[in-house]
Short mmCIF file of C-alpha atoms and ligand atoms in Angstrom, two decimals:
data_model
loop_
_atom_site.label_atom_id
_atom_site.label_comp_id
_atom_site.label_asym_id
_atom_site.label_seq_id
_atom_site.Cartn_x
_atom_site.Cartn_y
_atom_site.Cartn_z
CA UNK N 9 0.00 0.00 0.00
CA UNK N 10 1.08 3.45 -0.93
CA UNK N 11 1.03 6.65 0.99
CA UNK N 12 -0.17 8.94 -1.41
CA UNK N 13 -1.07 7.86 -5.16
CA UNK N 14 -0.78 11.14 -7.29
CA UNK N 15 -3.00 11.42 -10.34
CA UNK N 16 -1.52 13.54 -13.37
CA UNK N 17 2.18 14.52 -13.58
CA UNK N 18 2.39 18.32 -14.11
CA UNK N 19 3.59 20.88 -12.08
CA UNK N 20 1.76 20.59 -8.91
CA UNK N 21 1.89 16.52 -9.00
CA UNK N 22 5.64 17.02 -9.88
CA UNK N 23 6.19 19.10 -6.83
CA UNK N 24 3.55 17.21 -4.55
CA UNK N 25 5.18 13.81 -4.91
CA UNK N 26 8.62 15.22 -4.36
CA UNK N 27 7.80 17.00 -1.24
CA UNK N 28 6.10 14.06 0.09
CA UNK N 29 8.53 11.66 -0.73
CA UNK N 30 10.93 14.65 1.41
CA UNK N 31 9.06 14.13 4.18
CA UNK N 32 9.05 10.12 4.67
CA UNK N 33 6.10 9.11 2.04
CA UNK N 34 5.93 6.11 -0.43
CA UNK N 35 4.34 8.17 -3.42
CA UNK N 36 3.54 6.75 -6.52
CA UNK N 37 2.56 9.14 -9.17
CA UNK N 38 0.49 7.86 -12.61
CA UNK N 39 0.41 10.39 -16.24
CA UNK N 40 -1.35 9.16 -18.55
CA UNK N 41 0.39 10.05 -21.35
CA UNK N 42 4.14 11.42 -22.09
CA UNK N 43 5.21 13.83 -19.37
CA UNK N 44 4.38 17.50 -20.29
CA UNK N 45 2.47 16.88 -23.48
CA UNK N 46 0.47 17.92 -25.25
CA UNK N 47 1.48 21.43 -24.43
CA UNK N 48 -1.22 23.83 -23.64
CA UNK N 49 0.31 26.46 -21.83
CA UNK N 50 2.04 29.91 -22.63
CA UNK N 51 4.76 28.80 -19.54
CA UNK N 52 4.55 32.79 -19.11
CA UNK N 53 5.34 33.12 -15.12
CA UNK N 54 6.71 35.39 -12.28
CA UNK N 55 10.76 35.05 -11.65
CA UNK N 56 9.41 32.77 -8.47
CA UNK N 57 9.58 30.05 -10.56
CA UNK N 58 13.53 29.58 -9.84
CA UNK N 59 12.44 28.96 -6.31
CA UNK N 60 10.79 25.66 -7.77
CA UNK N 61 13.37 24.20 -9.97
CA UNK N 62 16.57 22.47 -9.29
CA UNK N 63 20.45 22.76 -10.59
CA UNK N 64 20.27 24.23 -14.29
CA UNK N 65 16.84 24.51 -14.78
CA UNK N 66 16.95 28.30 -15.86
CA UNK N 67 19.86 27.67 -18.41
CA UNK N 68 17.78 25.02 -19.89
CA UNK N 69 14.32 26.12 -19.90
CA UNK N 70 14.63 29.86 -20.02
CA UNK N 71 13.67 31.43 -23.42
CA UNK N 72 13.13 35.11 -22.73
CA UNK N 73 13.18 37.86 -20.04
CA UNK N 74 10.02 39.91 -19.84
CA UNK N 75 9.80 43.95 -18.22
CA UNK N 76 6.16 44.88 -19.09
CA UNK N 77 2.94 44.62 -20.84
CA UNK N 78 1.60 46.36 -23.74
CA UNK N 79 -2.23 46.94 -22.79
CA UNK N 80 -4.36 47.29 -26.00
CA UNK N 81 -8.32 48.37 -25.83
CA UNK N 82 -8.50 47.27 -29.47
CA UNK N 83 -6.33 45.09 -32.22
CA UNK N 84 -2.75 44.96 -33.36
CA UNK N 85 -1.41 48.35 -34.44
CA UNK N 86 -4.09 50.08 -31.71
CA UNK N 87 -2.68 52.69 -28.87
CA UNK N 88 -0.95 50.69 -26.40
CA UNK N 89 -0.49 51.28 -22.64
CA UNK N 90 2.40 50.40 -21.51
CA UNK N 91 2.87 48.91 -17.31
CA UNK N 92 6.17 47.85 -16.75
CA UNK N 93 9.13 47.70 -13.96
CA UNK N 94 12.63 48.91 -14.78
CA UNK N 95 13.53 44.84 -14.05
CA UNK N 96 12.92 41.35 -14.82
CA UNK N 97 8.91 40.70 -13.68
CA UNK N 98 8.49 37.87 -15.92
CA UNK N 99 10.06 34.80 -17.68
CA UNK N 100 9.05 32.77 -20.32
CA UNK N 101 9.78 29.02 -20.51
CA UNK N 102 9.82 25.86 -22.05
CA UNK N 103 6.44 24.56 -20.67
CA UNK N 104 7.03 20.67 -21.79
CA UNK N 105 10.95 20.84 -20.20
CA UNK N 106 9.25 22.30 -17.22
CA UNK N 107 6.98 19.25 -16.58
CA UNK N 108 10.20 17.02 -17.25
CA UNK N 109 12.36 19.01 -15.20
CA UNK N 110 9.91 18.37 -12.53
CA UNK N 111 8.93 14.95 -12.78
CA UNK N 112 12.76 13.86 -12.63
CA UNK N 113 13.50 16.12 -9.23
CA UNK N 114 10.32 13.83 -7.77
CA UNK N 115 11.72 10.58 -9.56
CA UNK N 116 15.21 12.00 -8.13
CA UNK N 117 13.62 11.72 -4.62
CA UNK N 118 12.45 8.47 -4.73
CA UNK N 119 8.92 9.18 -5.91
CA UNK N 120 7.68 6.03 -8.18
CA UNK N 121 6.56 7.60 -11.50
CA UNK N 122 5.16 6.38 -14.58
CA UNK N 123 4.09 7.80 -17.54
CA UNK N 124 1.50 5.94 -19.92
CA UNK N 125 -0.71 5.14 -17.17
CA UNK N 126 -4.38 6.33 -18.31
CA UNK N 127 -6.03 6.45 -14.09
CA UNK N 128 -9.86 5.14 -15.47
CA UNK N 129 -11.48 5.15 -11.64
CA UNK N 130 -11.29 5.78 -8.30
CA UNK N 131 -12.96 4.35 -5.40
CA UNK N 132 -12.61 5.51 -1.70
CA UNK N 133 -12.85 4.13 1.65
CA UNK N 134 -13.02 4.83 5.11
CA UNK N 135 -9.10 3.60 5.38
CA UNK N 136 -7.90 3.62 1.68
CA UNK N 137 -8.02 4.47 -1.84
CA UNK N 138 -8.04 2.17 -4.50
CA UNK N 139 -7.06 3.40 -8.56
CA UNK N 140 -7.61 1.39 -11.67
CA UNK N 141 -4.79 2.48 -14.05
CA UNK N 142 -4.96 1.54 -17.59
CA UNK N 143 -0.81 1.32 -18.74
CA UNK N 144 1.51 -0.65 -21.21
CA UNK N 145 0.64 -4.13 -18.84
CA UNK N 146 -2.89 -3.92 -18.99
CA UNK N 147 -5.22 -2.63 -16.09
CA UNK N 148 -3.55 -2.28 -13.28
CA UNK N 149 -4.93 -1.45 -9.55
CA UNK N 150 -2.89 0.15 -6.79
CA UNK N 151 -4.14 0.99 -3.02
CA UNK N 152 -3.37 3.87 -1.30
CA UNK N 153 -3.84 5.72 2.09
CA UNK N 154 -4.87 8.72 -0.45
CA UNK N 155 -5.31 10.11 -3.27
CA UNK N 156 -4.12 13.13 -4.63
CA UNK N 157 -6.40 14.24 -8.01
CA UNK N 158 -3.60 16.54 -9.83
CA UNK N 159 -5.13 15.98 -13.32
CA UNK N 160 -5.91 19.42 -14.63
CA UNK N 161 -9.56 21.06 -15.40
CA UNK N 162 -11.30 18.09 -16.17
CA UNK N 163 -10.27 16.12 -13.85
CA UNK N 164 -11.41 12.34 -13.13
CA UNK N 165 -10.84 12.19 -9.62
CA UNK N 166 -12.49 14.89 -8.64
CA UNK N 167 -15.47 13.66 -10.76
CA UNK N 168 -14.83 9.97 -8.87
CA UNK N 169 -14.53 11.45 -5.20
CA UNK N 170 -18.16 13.33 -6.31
CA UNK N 171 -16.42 17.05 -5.66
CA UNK N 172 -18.14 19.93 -6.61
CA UNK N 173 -16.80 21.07 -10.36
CA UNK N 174 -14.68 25.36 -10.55
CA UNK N 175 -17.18 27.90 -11.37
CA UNK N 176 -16.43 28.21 -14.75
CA UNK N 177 -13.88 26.38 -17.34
CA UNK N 178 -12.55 29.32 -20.38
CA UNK N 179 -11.22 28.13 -23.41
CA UNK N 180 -7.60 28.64 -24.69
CA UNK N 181 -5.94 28.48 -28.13
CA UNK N 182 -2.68 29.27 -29.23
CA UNK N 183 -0.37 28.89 -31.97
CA UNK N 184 3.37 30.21 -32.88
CA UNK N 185 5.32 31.84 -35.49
CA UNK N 186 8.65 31.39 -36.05
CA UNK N 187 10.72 34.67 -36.13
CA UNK N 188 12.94 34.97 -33.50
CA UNK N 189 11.81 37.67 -30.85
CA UNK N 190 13.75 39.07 -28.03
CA UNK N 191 11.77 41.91 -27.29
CA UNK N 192 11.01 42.41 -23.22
CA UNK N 193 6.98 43.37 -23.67
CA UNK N 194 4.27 41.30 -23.92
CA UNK N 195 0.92 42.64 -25.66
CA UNK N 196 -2.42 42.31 -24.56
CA UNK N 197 -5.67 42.87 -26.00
CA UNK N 198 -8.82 43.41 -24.39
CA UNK N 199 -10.52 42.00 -27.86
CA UNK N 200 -11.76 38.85 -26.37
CA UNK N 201 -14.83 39.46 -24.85
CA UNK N 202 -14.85 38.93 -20.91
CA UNK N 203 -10.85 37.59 -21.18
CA UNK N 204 -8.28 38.66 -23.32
CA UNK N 205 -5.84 38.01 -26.87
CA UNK N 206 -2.01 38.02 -25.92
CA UNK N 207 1.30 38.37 -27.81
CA UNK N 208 4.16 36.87 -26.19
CA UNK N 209 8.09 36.96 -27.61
CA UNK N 210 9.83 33.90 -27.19
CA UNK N 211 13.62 34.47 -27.94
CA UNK N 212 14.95 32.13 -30.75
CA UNK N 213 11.73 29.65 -29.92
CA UNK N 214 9.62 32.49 -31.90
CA UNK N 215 6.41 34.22 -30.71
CA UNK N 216 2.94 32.90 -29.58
CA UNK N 217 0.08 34.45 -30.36
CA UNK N 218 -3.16 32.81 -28.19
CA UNK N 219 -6.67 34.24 -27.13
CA UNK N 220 -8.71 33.06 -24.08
CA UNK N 221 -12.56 33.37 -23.55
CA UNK N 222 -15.85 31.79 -21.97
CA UNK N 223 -18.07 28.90 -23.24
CA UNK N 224 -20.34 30.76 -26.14
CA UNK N 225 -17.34 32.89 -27.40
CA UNK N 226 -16.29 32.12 -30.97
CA UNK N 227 -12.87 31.69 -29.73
CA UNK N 228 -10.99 30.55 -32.96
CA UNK N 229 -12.99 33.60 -35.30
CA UNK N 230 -11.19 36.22 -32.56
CA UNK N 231 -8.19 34.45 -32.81
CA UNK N 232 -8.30 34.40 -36.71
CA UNK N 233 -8.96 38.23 -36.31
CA UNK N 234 -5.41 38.89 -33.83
CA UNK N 235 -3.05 37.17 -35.89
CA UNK N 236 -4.70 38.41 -39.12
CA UNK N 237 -4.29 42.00 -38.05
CA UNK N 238 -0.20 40.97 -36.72
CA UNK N 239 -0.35 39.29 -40.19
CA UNK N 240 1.75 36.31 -39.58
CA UNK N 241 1.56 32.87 -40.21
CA UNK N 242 1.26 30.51 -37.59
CA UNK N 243 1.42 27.06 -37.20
CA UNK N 244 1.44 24.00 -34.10
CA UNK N 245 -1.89 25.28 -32.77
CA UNK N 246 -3.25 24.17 -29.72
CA UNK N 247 -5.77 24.43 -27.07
CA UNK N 248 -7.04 23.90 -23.43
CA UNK N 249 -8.97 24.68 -21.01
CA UNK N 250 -8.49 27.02 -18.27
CA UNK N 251 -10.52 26.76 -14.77
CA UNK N 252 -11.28 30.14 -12.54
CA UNK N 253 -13.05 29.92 -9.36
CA UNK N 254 -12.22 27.11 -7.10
CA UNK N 255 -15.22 25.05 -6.03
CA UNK N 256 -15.71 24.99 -2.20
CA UNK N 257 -14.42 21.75 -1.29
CA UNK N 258 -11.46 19.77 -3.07
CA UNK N 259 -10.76 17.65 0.25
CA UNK N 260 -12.71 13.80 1.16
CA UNK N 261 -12.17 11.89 3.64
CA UNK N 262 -8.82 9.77 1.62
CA UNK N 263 -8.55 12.17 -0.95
CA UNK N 264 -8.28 15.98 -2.28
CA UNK N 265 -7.43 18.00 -5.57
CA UNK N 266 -4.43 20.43 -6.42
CA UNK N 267 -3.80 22.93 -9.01
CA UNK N 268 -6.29 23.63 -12.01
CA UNK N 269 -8.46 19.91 -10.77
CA UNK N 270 -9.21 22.57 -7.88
CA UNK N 271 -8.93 26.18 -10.08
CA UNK N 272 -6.12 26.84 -8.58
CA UNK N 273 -5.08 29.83 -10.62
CA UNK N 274 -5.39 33.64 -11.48
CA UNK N 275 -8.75 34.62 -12.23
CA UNK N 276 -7.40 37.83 -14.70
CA UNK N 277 -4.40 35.75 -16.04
CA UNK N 278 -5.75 32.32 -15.67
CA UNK N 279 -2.08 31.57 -14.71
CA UNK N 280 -1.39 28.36 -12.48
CA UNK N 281 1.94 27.52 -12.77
CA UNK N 282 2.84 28.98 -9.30
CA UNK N 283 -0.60 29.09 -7.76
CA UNK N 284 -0.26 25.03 -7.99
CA UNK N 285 2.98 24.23 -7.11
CA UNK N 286 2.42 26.79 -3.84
CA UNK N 287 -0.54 24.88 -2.89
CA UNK N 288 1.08 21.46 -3.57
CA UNK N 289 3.94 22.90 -1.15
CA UNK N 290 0.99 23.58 1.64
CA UNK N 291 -0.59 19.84 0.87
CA UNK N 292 2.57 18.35 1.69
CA UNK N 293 2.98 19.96 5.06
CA UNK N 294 -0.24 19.61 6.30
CA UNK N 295 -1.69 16.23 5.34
CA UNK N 296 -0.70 12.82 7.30
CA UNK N 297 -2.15 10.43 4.94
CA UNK N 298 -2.59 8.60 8.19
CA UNK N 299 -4.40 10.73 9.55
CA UNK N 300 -7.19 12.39 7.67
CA UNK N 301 -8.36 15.20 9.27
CA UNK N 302 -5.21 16.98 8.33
CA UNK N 303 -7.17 17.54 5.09
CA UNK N 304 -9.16 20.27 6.69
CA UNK N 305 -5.55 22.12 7.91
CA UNK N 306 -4.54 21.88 3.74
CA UNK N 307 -7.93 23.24 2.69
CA UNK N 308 -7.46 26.54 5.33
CA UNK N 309 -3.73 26.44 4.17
CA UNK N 310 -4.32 26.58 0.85
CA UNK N 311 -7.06 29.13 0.82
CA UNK N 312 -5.45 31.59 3.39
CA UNK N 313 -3.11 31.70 1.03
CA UNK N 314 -5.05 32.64 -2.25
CA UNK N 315 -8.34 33.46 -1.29
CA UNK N 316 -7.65 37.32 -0.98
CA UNK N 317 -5.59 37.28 -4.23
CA UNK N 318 -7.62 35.21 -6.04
CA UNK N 319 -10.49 37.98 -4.52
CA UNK N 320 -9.07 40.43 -6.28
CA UNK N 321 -8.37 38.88 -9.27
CA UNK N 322 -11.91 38.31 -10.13
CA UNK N 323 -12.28 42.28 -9.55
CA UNK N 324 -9.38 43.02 -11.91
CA UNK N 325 -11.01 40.41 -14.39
CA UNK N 326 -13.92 42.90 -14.68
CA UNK N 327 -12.45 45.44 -15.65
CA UNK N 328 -11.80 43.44 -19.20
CA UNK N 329 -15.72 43.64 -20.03
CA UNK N 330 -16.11 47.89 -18.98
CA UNK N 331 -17.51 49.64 -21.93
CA UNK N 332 -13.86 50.71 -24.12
CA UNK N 333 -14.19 54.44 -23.70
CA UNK N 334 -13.87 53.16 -19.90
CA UNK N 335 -11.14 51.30 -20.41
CA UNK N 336 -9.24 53.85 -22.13
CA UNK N 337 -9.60 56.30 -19.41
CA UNK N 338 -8.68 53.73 -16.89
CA UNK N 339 -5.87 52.39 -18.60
CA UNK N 340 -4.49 55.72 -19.61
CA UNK N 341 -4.22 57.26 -15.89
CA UNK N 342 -2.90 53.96 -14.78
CA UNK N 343 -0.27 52.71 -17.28
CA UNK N 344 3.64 53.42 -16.89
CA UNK N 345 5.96 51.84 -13.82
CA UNK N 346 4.37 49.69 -11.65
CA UNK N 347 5.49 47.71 -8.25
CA UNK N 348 2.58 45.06 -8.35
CA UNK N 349 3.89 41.56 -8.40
CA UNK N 350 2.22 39.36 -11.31
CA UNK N 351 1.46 36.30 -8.97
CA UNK N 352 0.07 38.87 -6.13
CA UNK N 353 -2.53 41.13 -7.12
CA UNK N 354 -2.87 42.45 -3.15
CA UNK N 355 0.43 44.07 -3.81
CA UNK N 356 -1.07 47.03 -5.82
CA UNK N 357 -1.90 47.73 -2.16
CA UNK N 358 1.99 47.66 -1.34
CA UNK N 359 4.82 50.19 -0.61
CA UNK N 360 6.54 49.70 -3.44
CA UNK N 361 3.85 50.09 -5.87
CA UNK N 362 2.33 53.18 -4.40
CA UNK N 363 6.14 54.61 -4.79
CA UNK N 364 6.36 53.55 -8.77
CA UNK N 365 2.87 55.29 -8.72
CA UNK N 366 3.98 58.65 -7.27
CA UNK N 367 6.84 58.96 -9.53
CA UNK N 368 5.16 58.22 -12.76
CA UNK N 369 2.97 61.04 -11.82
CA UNK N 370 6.16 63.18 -11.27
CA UNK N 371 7.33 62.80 -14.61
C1 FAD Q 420 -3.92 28.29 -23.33
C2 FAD Q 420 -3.37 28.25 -21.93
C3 FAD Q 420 -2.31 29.08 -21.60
C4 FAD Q 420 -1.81 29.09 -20.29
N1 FAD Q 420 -0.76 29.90 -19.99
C5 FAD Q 420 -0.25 29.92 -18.73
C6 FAD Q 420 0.85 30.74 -18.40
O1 FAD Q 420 1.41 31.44 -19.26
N2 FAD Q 420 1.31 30.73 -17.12
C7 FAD Q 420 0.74 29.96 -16.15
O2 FAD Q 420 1.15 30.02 -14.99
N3 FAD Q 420 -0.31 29.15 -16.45
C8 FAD Q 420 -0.81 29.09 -17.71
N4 FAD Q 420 -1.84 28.27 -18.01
C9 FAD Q 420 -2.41 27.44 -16.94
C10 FAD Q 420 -1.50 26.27 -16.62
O3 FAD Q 420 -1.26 25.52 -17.78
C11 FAD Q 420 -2.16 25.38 -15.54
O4 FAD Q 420 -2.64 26.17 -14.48
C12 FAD Q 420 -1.15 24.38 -14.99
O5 FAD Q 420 -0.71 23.56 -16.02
C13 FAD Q 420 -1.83 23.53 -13.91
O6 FAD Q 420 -1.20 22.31 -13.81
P1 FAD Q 420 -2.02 20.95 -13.51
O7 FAD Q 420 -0.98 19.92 -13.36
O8 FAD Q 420 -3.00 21.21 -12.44
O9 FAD Q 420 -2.85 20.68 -14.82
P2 FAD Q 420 -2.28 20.15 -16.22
O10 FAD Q 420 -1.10 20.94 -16.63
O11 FAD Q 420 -3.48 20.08 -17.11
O12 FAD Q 420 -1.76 18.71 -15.89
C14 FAD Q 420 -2.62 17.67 -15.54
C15 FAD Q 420 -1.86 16.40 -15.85
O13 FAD Q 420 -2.69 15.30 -15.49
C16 FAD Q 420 -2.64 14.35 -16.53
N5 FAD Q 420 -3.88 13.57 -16.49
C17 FAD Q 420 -5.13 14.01 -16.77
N6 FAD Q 420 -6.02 13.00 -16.61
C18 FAD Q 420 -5.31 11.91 -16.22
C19 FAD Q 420 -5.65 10.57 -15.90
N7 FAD Q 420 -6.92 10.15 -15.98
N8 FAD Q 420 -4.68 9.71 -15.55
C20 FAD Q 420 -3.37 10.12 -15.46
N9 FAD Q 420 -2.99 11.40 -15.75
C21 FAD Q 420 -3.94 12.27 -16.12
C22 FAD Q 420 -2.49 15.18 -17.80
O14 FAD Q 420 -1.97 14.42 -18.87
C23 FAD Q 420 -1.54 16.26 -17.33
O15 FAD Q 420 -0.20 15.91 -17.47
C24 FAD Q 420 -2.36 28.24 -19.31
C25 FAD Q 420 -3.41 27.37 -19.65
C26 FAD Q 420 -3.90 27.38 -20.96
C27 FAD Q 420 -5.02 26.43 -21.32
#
């Protein structure tokens, strides 16, 4: 019998399975197909990442620094407003190498993972978990003090362990071109309605162009639209889906969800690189798999942590469907140096940003 059995190998799995393994668990951790693909992710994240990663990770996955963003009311070629720090805010990565990168620190550790293992059902009981895997031998089962559902936005477990489902699941596309871009902006347009159409520069690896929206948007006719008007070609399109608004349980008695399975992410960005692996941190140090009220202690943990950033997210996330005459005036008295932190929206609220504010005004 296993300590933990972790479903779905991406970054908060990854990191869940080697922290748990750290602290004296026998993890095994099932992906059903080949780590980190298929990629659906712009791997567009805070400098925090580092703090995640082990020897060599940034001179691998790195591809470009990032400064600023390039808000846009309208299309490519519209007025931009520019926020930006005079420093490194952001990096962009290799999204697959990350999921590798990860998955061999927790194989490093001593966690027991395997890829090609489809998990096709859970069932819980008062003392264990048992999951039906579906891999190269056939079906296999393994038991488990618990189970940890870490397989994204529509994820089995949580359907199995009958938890309640995030508010609301967006849909993502994106596709890349393949001129080489070192440029230390991103651009973002508020064309999508109730989300938003990016531009990001990917050093040698070229630039990605992707567009995120709710159910009922005609997502791929506004994405035709962006890269029409940067008038590019692009090619390796893909897609995913993109949870905001965490349901208000992701713990059972044996078992309990992490990173976009529980909506984990940035309700403006829709980012969950961090958001996951933070909360995969907290689920590590609070939960005894035998003992399972300590599932309670990870679902304050986890929410203490985000719940007031994730708050304010959904405010900021507004602000994308104001009438544009709105958003103009807004983003003109607001653009130029800022102090917020991408990850922490709360920070607006900080020292440092009122500061950047005051001397913007100055100049
Ligand atoms: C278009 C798009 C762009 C994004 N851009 C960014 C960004 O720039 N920055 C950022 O921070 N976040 C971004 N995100 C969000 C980010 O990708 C997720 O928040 C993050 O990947 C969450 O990790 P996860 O492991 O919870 O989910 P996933 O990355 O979806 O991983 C779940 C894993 O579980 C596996 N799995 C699923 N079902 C099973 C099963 N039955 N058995 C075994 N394994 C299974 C999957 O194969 C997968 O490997 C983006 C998302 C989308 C859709």
């Amino acid at each position: 019998m296993y300590d933990f059995v972790v479903v779905g190998v991406g970054p908060p799995g990854a990191r869940f399975a080697r922290r748990a393994v750290e602290n004296g668990h026998d993890v095994l951790a099932l992906e059903k197909g080949s780590i980190g693909e298929p990629l659906a992710c712009s791997g567009h994240v805070s400098t925090d990442i580092w703090e995640f990663t082990g020897a060599g990770a940034r001179e691998d996955l790195l591809q470009n620094e990032v400064r600023g963003a390039r808000f846009h009311v309208d299309g490519p070629g519209s007025d931009a407003y520019p926020f930006y720090k005079d420093e490194v805010v952001s990096n962009v990565i290799d999204r697959v190498g990350l999921d590798r990168h990860l998955a061999d620190l927790a194989r490093d550790a001593g966690a027991d993972v395997r890829d090609e293992h489809t998990v096709t059902a859970v069932r819980e009981s008062t003392d264990s978990v048992e999951v039906d895997a579906s891999g190269p031998d056939g079906i296999e089962t393994f038991e488990a003090k618990m189970v940890a559902g870490c397989d994204g936005p529509r994820s089995r477990v949580r359907d199995a362990l009958s938890l309640p489902e995030p508010d609301e699941l967006l849909h993502g596309v994106l596709a890349f071109s393949d001129e080489a871009d070192h440029e230390d902006f991103v651009d973002v347009h508020l064309t999508a309605p109730r989300f938003f159409a990016w531009r990001i520069p990917r050093g040698d690896a070229g630039v990605e162009y992707g567009l995120a929206a709710p159910p009922g948007v005609q997502v791929n006719k506004h994405f035709e639209e962006l890269v029409d008007g940067y008038e590019v070609d692009v090619s390796h399109r893909c897609s995913g889906a993109i949870p905001i608004g965490p349901p208000d349980r992701v713990t059972t008695r044996r078992g309990f969800l992490l990173g976009d399975a529980a909506a984990q992410t940035k309700p403006f960005t829709g980012g969950g690189i961090l958001y996951s692996m933070t909360c995969a941190d907290h689920a590590a140090r609070e939960i005894d798999p035998d003992r399972p009220t300590t599932l309670a202690a990870y679902e304050h943990a986890w929410r203490d942590e985000l719940e007031r950033e994730q708050r304010l997210g959904h405010l900021i996330r507004r602000a994308y469907s104001l009438p544009e005459p709105v958003q103009r005036i807004g983003l003109g008295a607001l653009s130029g140096e800022i102090g917020v932190h991408m990850d922490r929206p709360t920070s607006a609220f900080s020292l440092e940003h009122v500061q950047a504010m005051v001397s913007s005004l100055r100049r």
